[in-house]
Amino acid sequence: MAAPAPTATQLDLRNLTGADVMADPTPWVSAYEEVYAHALHLPDHNDPPFGERLAFSAARPGFRMTAGYQDGELVGFVYGYTLPTTTGWWDGFTPAPGVDAEDMTRERPGRTLAVCEGLVRAPFRNTRLAVHAMPMFLSGRPEERAASLVAESNTHALNISLRNGWRHVGDLAPHDGWRRHHCLIMPLGG
């Protein structure tokens, strides 16, 4: 008798608060270190360490993490928070041709949702987490737009973002010593 065919498991998506995430940051840090094991030597991934960046973000107003699970196992996550008017997010911004740098970098209360990190663990790369998690993460947000940074060498993430409505508006290095990143913007309903 043949073994039954495996059944497709449903992806369980959850929106989490900063308190939820910081109650036990271990799963998030472990997933990050697993996904970026090949690049943890780069300043982008260790200066400051991911756990510190996560704690900083989780304490910010408007923080949300959308996490995906399959059979109780963490598949991946995306998180971010509302940029304050005094943010350093845009420091060193070089606009793409035709982009008004002054307008792009001017923050007002509630203008921009910063998408700080998004990842999918290797065993789950075909679960379509990004297709489902990002819309849930962005759903119901009051901000006018979302902003994301993608390392210049990460053409895979850049191409997925551009196919899904993000627009490349310029480039910057998020922190001293980090590689340059593409700045992406997506309008929201806020």
PDB file of C-alpha atoms in Angstrom:
ATOM      1  CA  MET A   1       0.000   0.000   0.000  1.00  0.00           C
ATOM      2  CA  ALA A   2       1.356   3.398  -0.993  1.00  0.00           C
ATOM      3  CA  ALA A   3       1.979   6.045   1.629  1.00  0.00           C
ATOM      4  CA  PRO A   4      -0.549   8.888   1.587  1.00  0.00           C
ATOM      5  CA  ALA A   5       0.529  11.999  -0.271  1.00  0.00           C
ATOM      6  CA  PRO A   6       1.686  14.812   2.026  1.00  0.00           C
ATOM      7  CA  THR A   7      -0.932  17.448   2.615  1.00  0.00           C
ATOM      8  CA  ALA A   8      -0.232  21.113   2.169  1.00  0.00           C
ATOM      9  CA  THR A   9       0.081  22.901   5.450  1.00  0.00           C
ATOM     10  CA  GLN A  10      -1.463  26.272   5.990  1.00  0.00           C
ATOM     11  CA  LEU A  11       0.705  29.252   6.749  1.00  0.00           C
ATOM     12  CA  ASP A  12      -0.212  30.775  10.121  1.00  0.00           C
ATOM     13  CA  LEU A  13       0.378  34.553  10.058  1.00  0.00           C
ATOM     14  CA  ARG A  14       0.393  36.642  13.221  1.00  0.00           C
ATOM     15  CA  ASN A  15       0.817  40.359  13.895  1.00  0.00           C
ATOM     16  CA  LEU A  16       2.940  40.931  16.983  1.00  0.00           C
ATOM     17  CA  THR A  17       3.643  43.984  19.138  1.00  0.00           C
ATOM     18  CA  GLY A  18       7.025  45.101  20.411  1.00  0.00           C
ATOM     19  CA  ALA A  19       6.223  43.583  23.819  1.00  0.00           C
ATOM     20  CA  ASP A  20       5.351  40.254  22.157  1.00  0.00           C
ATOM     21  CA  VAL A  21       8.654  40.223  20.267  1.00  0.00           C
ATOM     22  CA  MET A  22      10.849  41.295  23.170  1.00  0.00           C
ATOM     23  CA  ALA A  23       9.264  38.846  25.625  1.00  0.00           C
ATOM     24  CA  ASP A  24      11.637  36.330  23.993  1.00  0.00           C
ATOM     25  CA  PRO A  25      13.795  37.716  21.161  1.00  0.00           C
ATOM     26  CA  THR A  26      15.623  34.381  20.733  1.00  0.00           C
ATOM     27  CA  PRO A  27      13.544  33.040  17.794  1.00  0.00           C
ATOM     28  CA  TRP A  28      13.965  36.249  15.809  1.00  0.00           C
ATOM     29  CA  VAL A  29      17.709  36.519  16.439  1.00  0.00           C
ATOM     30  CA  SER A  30      18.217  32.811  15.679  1.00  0.00           C
ATOM     31  CA  ALA A  31      16.296  33.078  12.393  1.00  0.00           C
ATOM     32  CA  TYR A  32      18.286  36.175  11.393  1.00  0.00           C
ATOM     33  CA  GLU A  33      21.615  34.479  12.169  1.00  0.00           C
ATOM     34  CA  GLU A  34      20.525  31.371  10.244  1.00  0.00           C
ATOM     35  CA  VAL A  35      19.450  33.296   7.139  1.00  0.00           C
ATOM     36  CA  TYR A  36      22.500  35.570   7.126  1.00  0.00           C
ATOM     37  CA  ALA A  37      25.120  33.058   8.374  1.00  0.00           C
ATOM     38  CA  HIS A  38      27.115  33.652   5.181  1.00  0.00           C
ATOM     39  CA  ALA A  39      27.235  37.418   5.774  1.00  0.00           C
ATOM     40  CA  LEU A  40      27.437  37.888   9.554  1.00  0.00           C
ATOM     41  CA  HIS A  41      31.006  39.157   9.127  1.00  0.00           C
ATOM     42  CA  LEU A  42      29.727  42.243   7.238  1.00  0.00           C
ATOM     43  CA  PRO A  43      29.039  45.437   9.219  1.00  0.00           C
ATOM     44  CA  ASP A  44      25.482  45.420   7.760  1.00  0.00           C
ATOM     45  CA  HIS A  45      24.787  42.320   9.812  1.00  0.00           C
ATOM     46  CA  ASN A  46      26.780  42.867  13.005  1.00  0.00           C
ATOM     47  CA  ASP A  47      27.259  46.587  13.694  1.00  0.00           C
ATOM     48  CA  PRO A  48      25.072  47.016  15.624  1.00  0.00           C
ATOM     49  CA  PRO A  49      24.098  43.378  16.250  1.00  0.00           C
ATOM     50  CA  PHE A  50      20.656  42.334  15.038  1.00  0.00           C
ATOM     51  CA  GLY A  51      19.331  41.836  18.588  1.00  0.00           C
ATOM     52  CA  GLU A  52      20.090  45.487  19.384  1.00  0.00           C
ATOM     53  CA  ARG A  53      18.474  46.718  16.169  1.00  0.00           C
ATOM     54  CA  LEU A  54      15.397  44.612  16.880  1.00  0.00           C
ATOM     55  CA  ALA A  55      15.107  45.919  20.465  1.00  0.00           C
ATOM     56  CA  PHE A  56      15.444  49.517  19.222  1.00  0.00           C
ATOM     57  CA  SER A  57      12.715  48.999  16.615  1.00  0.00           C
ATOM     58  CA  ALA A  58      10.391  47.087  18.952  1.00  0.00           C
ATOM     59  CA  ALA A  59      10.395  50.057  21.342  1.00  0.00           C
ATOM     60  CA  ARG A  60       9.380  52.557  18.636  1.00  0.00           C
ATOM     61  CA  PRO A  61       5.828  53.889  18.166  1.00  0.00           C
ATOM     62  CA  GLY A  62       3.907  52.063  15.446  1.00  0.00           C
ATOM     63  CA  PHE A  63       6.022  48.888  15.689  1.00  0.00           C
ATOM     64  CA  ARG A  64       4.546  45.764  14.145  1.00  0.00           C
ATOM     65  CA  MET A  65       5.990  42.394  13.260  1.00  0.00           C
ATOM     66  CA  THR A  66       4.159  39.971  11.006  1.00  0.00           C
ATOM     67  CA  ALA A  67       5.493  36.473  11.576  1.00  0.00           C
ATOM     68  CA  GLY A  68       4.678  33.317   9.652  1.00  0.00           C
ATOM     69  CA  TYR A  69       4.572  29.824  11.082  1.00  0.00           C
ATOM     70  CA  GLN A  70       4.074  26.411   9.530  1.00  0.00           C
ATOM     71  CA  ASP A  71       3.229  23.520  11.832  1.00  0.00           C
ATOM     72  CA  GLY A  72       4.331  25.701  14.751  1.00  0.00           C
ATOM     73  CA  GLU A  73       7.777  26.398  13.282  1.00  0.00           C
ATOM     74  CA  LEU A  74       8.897  29.947  12.465  1.00  0.00           C
ATOM     75  CA  VAL A  75       9.030  30.435   8.693  1.00  0.00           C
ATOM     76  CA  GLY A  76      10.030  34.108   8.631  1.00  0.00           C
ATOM     77  CA  PHE A  77       8.998  37.625   9.515  1.00  0.00           C
ATOM     78  CA  VAL A  78       8.837  41.262   8.494  1.00  0.00           C
ATOM     79  CA  TYR A  79       8.842  44.199  10.904  1.00  0.00           C
ATOM     80  CA  GLY A  80       8.990  47.950  11.087  1.00  0.00           C
ATOM     81  CA  TYR A  81       7.768  51.089  12.812  1.00  0.00           C
ATOM     82  CA  THR A  82       6.589  54.638  12.092  1.00  0.00           C
ATOM     83  CA  LEU A  83       9.469  57.017  11.387  1.00  0.00           C
ATOM     84  CA  PRO A  84       9.646  60.031  13.702  1.00  0.00           C
ATOM     85  CA  THR A  85      10.037  63.515  12.244  1.00  0.00           C
ATOM     86  CA  THR A  86      13.649  63.638  13.491  1.00  0.00           C
ATOM     87  CA  THR A  87      14.689  60.321  11.938  1.00  0.00           C
ATOM     88  CA  GLY A  88      18.145  59.603  10.586  1.00  0.00           C
ATOM     89  CA  TRP A  89      16.658  57.094   8.118  1.00  0.00           C
ATOM     90  CA  TRP A  90      17.342  59.369   5.143  1.00  0.00           C
ATOM     91  CA  ASP A  91      20.857  60.549   6.160  1.00  0.00           C
ATOM     92  CA  GLY A  92      23.167  60.455   3.140  1.00  0.00           C
ATOM     93  CA  PHE A  93      20.299  59.965   0.677  1.00  0.00           C
ATOM     94  CA  THR A  94      21.250  60.291  -2.997  1.00  0.00           C
ATOM     95  CA  PRO A  95      18.066  60.642  -5.074  1.00  0.00           C
ATOM     96  CA  ALA A  96      17.415  58.721  -8.278  1.00  0.00           C
ATOM     97  CA  PRO A  97      16.986  60.925 -11.386  1.00  0.00           C
ATOM     98  CA  GLY A  98      13.735  62.873 -11.227  1.00  0.00           C
ATOM     99  CA  VAL A  99      13.245  62.379  -7.454  1.00  0.00           C
ATOM    100  CA  ASP A 100      12.891  65.511  -5.309  1.00  0.00           C
ATOM    101  CA  ALA A 101      15.309  64.737  -2.443  1.00  0.00           C
ATOM    102  CA  GLU A 102      13.915  67.422  -0.148  1.00  0.00           C
ATOM    103  CA  ASP A 103      10.355  66.167  -0.485  1.00  0.00           C
ATOM    104  CA  MET A 104      11.365  62.499  -0.261  1.00  0.00           C
ATOM    105  CA  THR A 105      13.309  62.933   2.970  1.00  0.00           C
ATOM    106  CA  ARG A 106      10.941  65.345   4.729  1.00  0.00           C
ATOM    107  CA  GLU A 107       9.141  63.490   7.487  1.00  0.00           C
ATOM    108  CA  ARG A 108       6.005  64.714   9.176  1.00  0.00           C
ATOM    109  CA  PRO A 109       4.099  62.894  11.902  1.00  0.00           C
ATOM    110  CA  GLY A 110       2.811  59.579  10.579  1.00  0.00           C
ATOM    111  CA  ARG A 111       4.174  59.946   7.044  1.00  0.00           C
ATOM    112  CA  THR A 112       6.371  56.845   6.711  1.00  0.00           C
ATOM    113  CA  LEU A 113       6.339  53.244   7.863  1.00  0.00           C
ATOM    114  CA  ALA A 114       9.959  52.021   7.928  1.00  0.00           C
ATOM    115  CA  VAL A 115      10.232  48.371   6.892  1.00  0.00           C
ATOM    116  CA  CYS A 116      13.331  47.393   8.839  1.00  0.00           C
ATOM    117  CA  GLU A 117      13.756  43.702   8.120  1.00  0.00           C
ATOM    118  CA  GLY A 118      12.103  40.870   6.269  1.00  0.00           C
ATOM    119  CA  LEU A 119      13.386  37.333   5.913  1.00  0.00           C
ATOM    120  CA  VAL A 120      12.328  33.777   5.124  1.00  0.00           C
ATOM    121  CA  ARG A 121      14.251  30.790   6.483  1.00  0.00           C
ATOM    122  CA  ALA A 122      15.767  28.562   3.750  1.00  0.00           C
ATOM    123  CA  PRO A 123      13.641  25.447   4.345  1.00  0.00           C
ATOM    124  CA  PHE A 124      10.515  27.553   3.773  1.00  0.00           C
ATOM    125  CA  ARG A 125      11.496  29.615   0.738  1.00  0.00           C
ATOM    126  CA  ASN A 126       8.666  28.146  -1.355  1.00  0.00           C
ATOM    127  CA  THR A 127       5.842  28.830   1.113  1.00  0.00           C
ATOM    128  CA  ARG A 128       5.050  32.210  -0.476  1.00  0.00           C
ATOM    129  CA  LEU A 129       5.430  33.860   2.932  1.00  0.00           C
ATOM    130  CA  ALA A 130       6.482  37.176   1.379  1.00  0.00           C
ATOM    131  CA  VAL A 131       3.374  37.192  -0.820  1.00  0.00           C
ATOM    132  CA  HIS A 132       1.119  36.807   2.227  1.00  0.00           C
ATOM    133  CA  ALA A 133       3.057  38.424   5.089  1.00  0.00           C
ATOM    134  CA  MET A 134       3.839  41.786   3.476  1.00  0.00           C
ATOM    135  CA  PRO A 135       0.182  42.609   2.670  1.00  0.00           C
ATOM    136  CA  MET A 136      -0.807  41.637   6.218  1.00  0.00           C
ATOM    137  CA  PHE A 137       2.063  43.725   7.627  1.00  0.00           C
ATOM    138  CA  LEU A 138       0.999  46.762   5.575  1.00  0.00           C
ATOM    139  CA  SER A 139      -2.740  46.242   6.076  1.00  0.00           C
ATOM    140  CA  GLY A 140      -4.566  48.975   7.972  1.00  0.00           C
ATOM    141  CA  ARG A 141      -1.462  51.100   8.474  1.00  0.00           C
ATOM    142  CA  PRO A 142      -2.211  54.821   8.954  1.00  0.00           C
ATOM    143  CA  GLU A 143       1.012  56.036   7.278  1.00  0.00           C
ATOM    144  CA  GLU A 144       1.025  57.570   3.780  1.00  0.00           C
ATOM    145  CA  ARG A 145       3.872  55.405   2.537  1.00  0.00           C
ATOM    146  CA  ALA A 146       6.238  52.589   3.411  1.00  0.00           C
ATOM    147  CA  ALA A 147      10.018  52.850   2.990  1.00  0.00           C
ATOM    148  CA  SER A 148      12.434  49.961   2.710  1.00  0.00           C
ATOM    149  CA  LEU A 149      16.156  49.552   2.147  1.00  0.00           C
ATOM    150  CA  VAL A 150      17.645  46.713   0.089  1.00  0.00           C
ATOM    151  CA  ALA A 151      21.399  46.111  -0.133  1.00  0.00           C
ATOM    152  CA  GLU A 152      22.639  46.920  -3.648  1.00  0.00           C
ATOM    153  CA  SER A 153      23.919  43.361  -4.057  1.00  0.00           C
ATOM    154  CA  ASN A 154      20.550  41.790  -3.129  1.00  0.00           C
ATOM    155  CA  THR A 155      19.048  41.768  -6.619  1.00  0.00           C
ATOM    156  CA  HIS A 156      16.617  38.988  -5.677  1.00  0.00           C
ATOM    157  CA  ALA A 157      14.912  41.082  -2.965  1.00  0.00           C
ATOM    158  CA  LEU A 158      15.059  44.194  -5.136  1.00  0.00           C
ATOM    159  CA  ASN A 159      13.357  42.453  -8.069  1.00  0.00           C
ATOM    160  CA  ILE A 160      10.614  41.000  -5.858  1.00  0.00           C
ATOM    161  CA  SER A 161       9.990  44.438  -4.341  1.00  0.00           C
ATOM    162  CA  LEU A 162       9.830  46.210  -7.695  1.00  0.00           C
ATOM    163  CA  ARG A 163       7.409  43.580  -9.057  1.00  0.00           C
ATOM    164  CA  ASN A 164       5.173  44.142  -6.040  1.00  0.00           C
ATOM    165  CA  GLY A 165       4.679  47.896  -6.309  1.00  0.00           C
ATOM    166  CA  TRP A 166       7.758  49.364  -4.652  1.00  0.00           C
ATOM    167  CA  ARG A 167       9.601  52.184  -6.443  1.00  0.00           C
ATOM    168  CA  HIS A 168      13.360  52.803  -6.337  1.00  0.00           C
ATOM    169  CA  VAL A 169      13.844  56.447  -5.300  1.00  0.00           C
ATOM    170  CA  GLY A 170      17.559  56.615  -4.505  1.00  0.00           C
ATOM    171  CA  ASP A 171      20.390  55.120  -2.499  1.00  0.00           C
ATOM    172  CA  LEU A 172      22.161  55.502   0.844  1.00  0.00           C
ATOM    173  CA  ALA A 173      24.364  53.694   3.374  1.00  0.00           C
ATOM    174  CA  PRO A 174      22.142  53.188   6.460  1.00  0.00           C
ATOM    175  CA  HIS A 175      25.030  53.224   8.967  1.00  0.00           C
ATOM    176  CA  ASP A 176      28.733  54.076   8.809  1.00  0.00           C
ATOM    177  CA  GLY A 177      30.643  51.197   7.233  1.00  0.00           C
ATOM    178  CA  TRP A 178      27.554  49.536   5.736  1.00  0.00           C
ATOM    179  CA  ARG A 179      27.179  48.779   2.038  1.00  0.00           C
ATOM    180  CA  ARG A 180      25.022  51.124  -0.040  1.00  0.00           C
ATOM    181  CA  HIS A 181      21.330  50.232  -0.145  1.00  0.00           C
ATOM    182  CA  HIS A 182      18.566  51.009  -2.597  1.00  0.00           C
ATOM    183  CA  CYS A 183      15.792  53.151  -1.063  1.00  0.00           C
ATOM    184  CA  LEU A 184      12.331  51.908  -1.980  1.00  0.00           C
ATOM    185  CA  ILE A 185       8.944  53.560  -1.435  1.00  0.00           C
ATOM    186  CA  MET A 186       5.397  52.222  -1.683  1.00  0.00           C
ATOM    187  CA  PRO A 187       2.283  54.377  -1.225  1.00  0.00           C
ATOM    188  CA  LEU A 188      -0.147  53.221   1.471  1.00  0.00           C
ATOM    189  CA  GLY A 189      -3.750  54.065   2.080  1.00  0.00           C
ATOM    190  CA  GLY A 190      -2.982  56.265   5.142  1.00  0.00           C
TER     191      GLY A 190
END
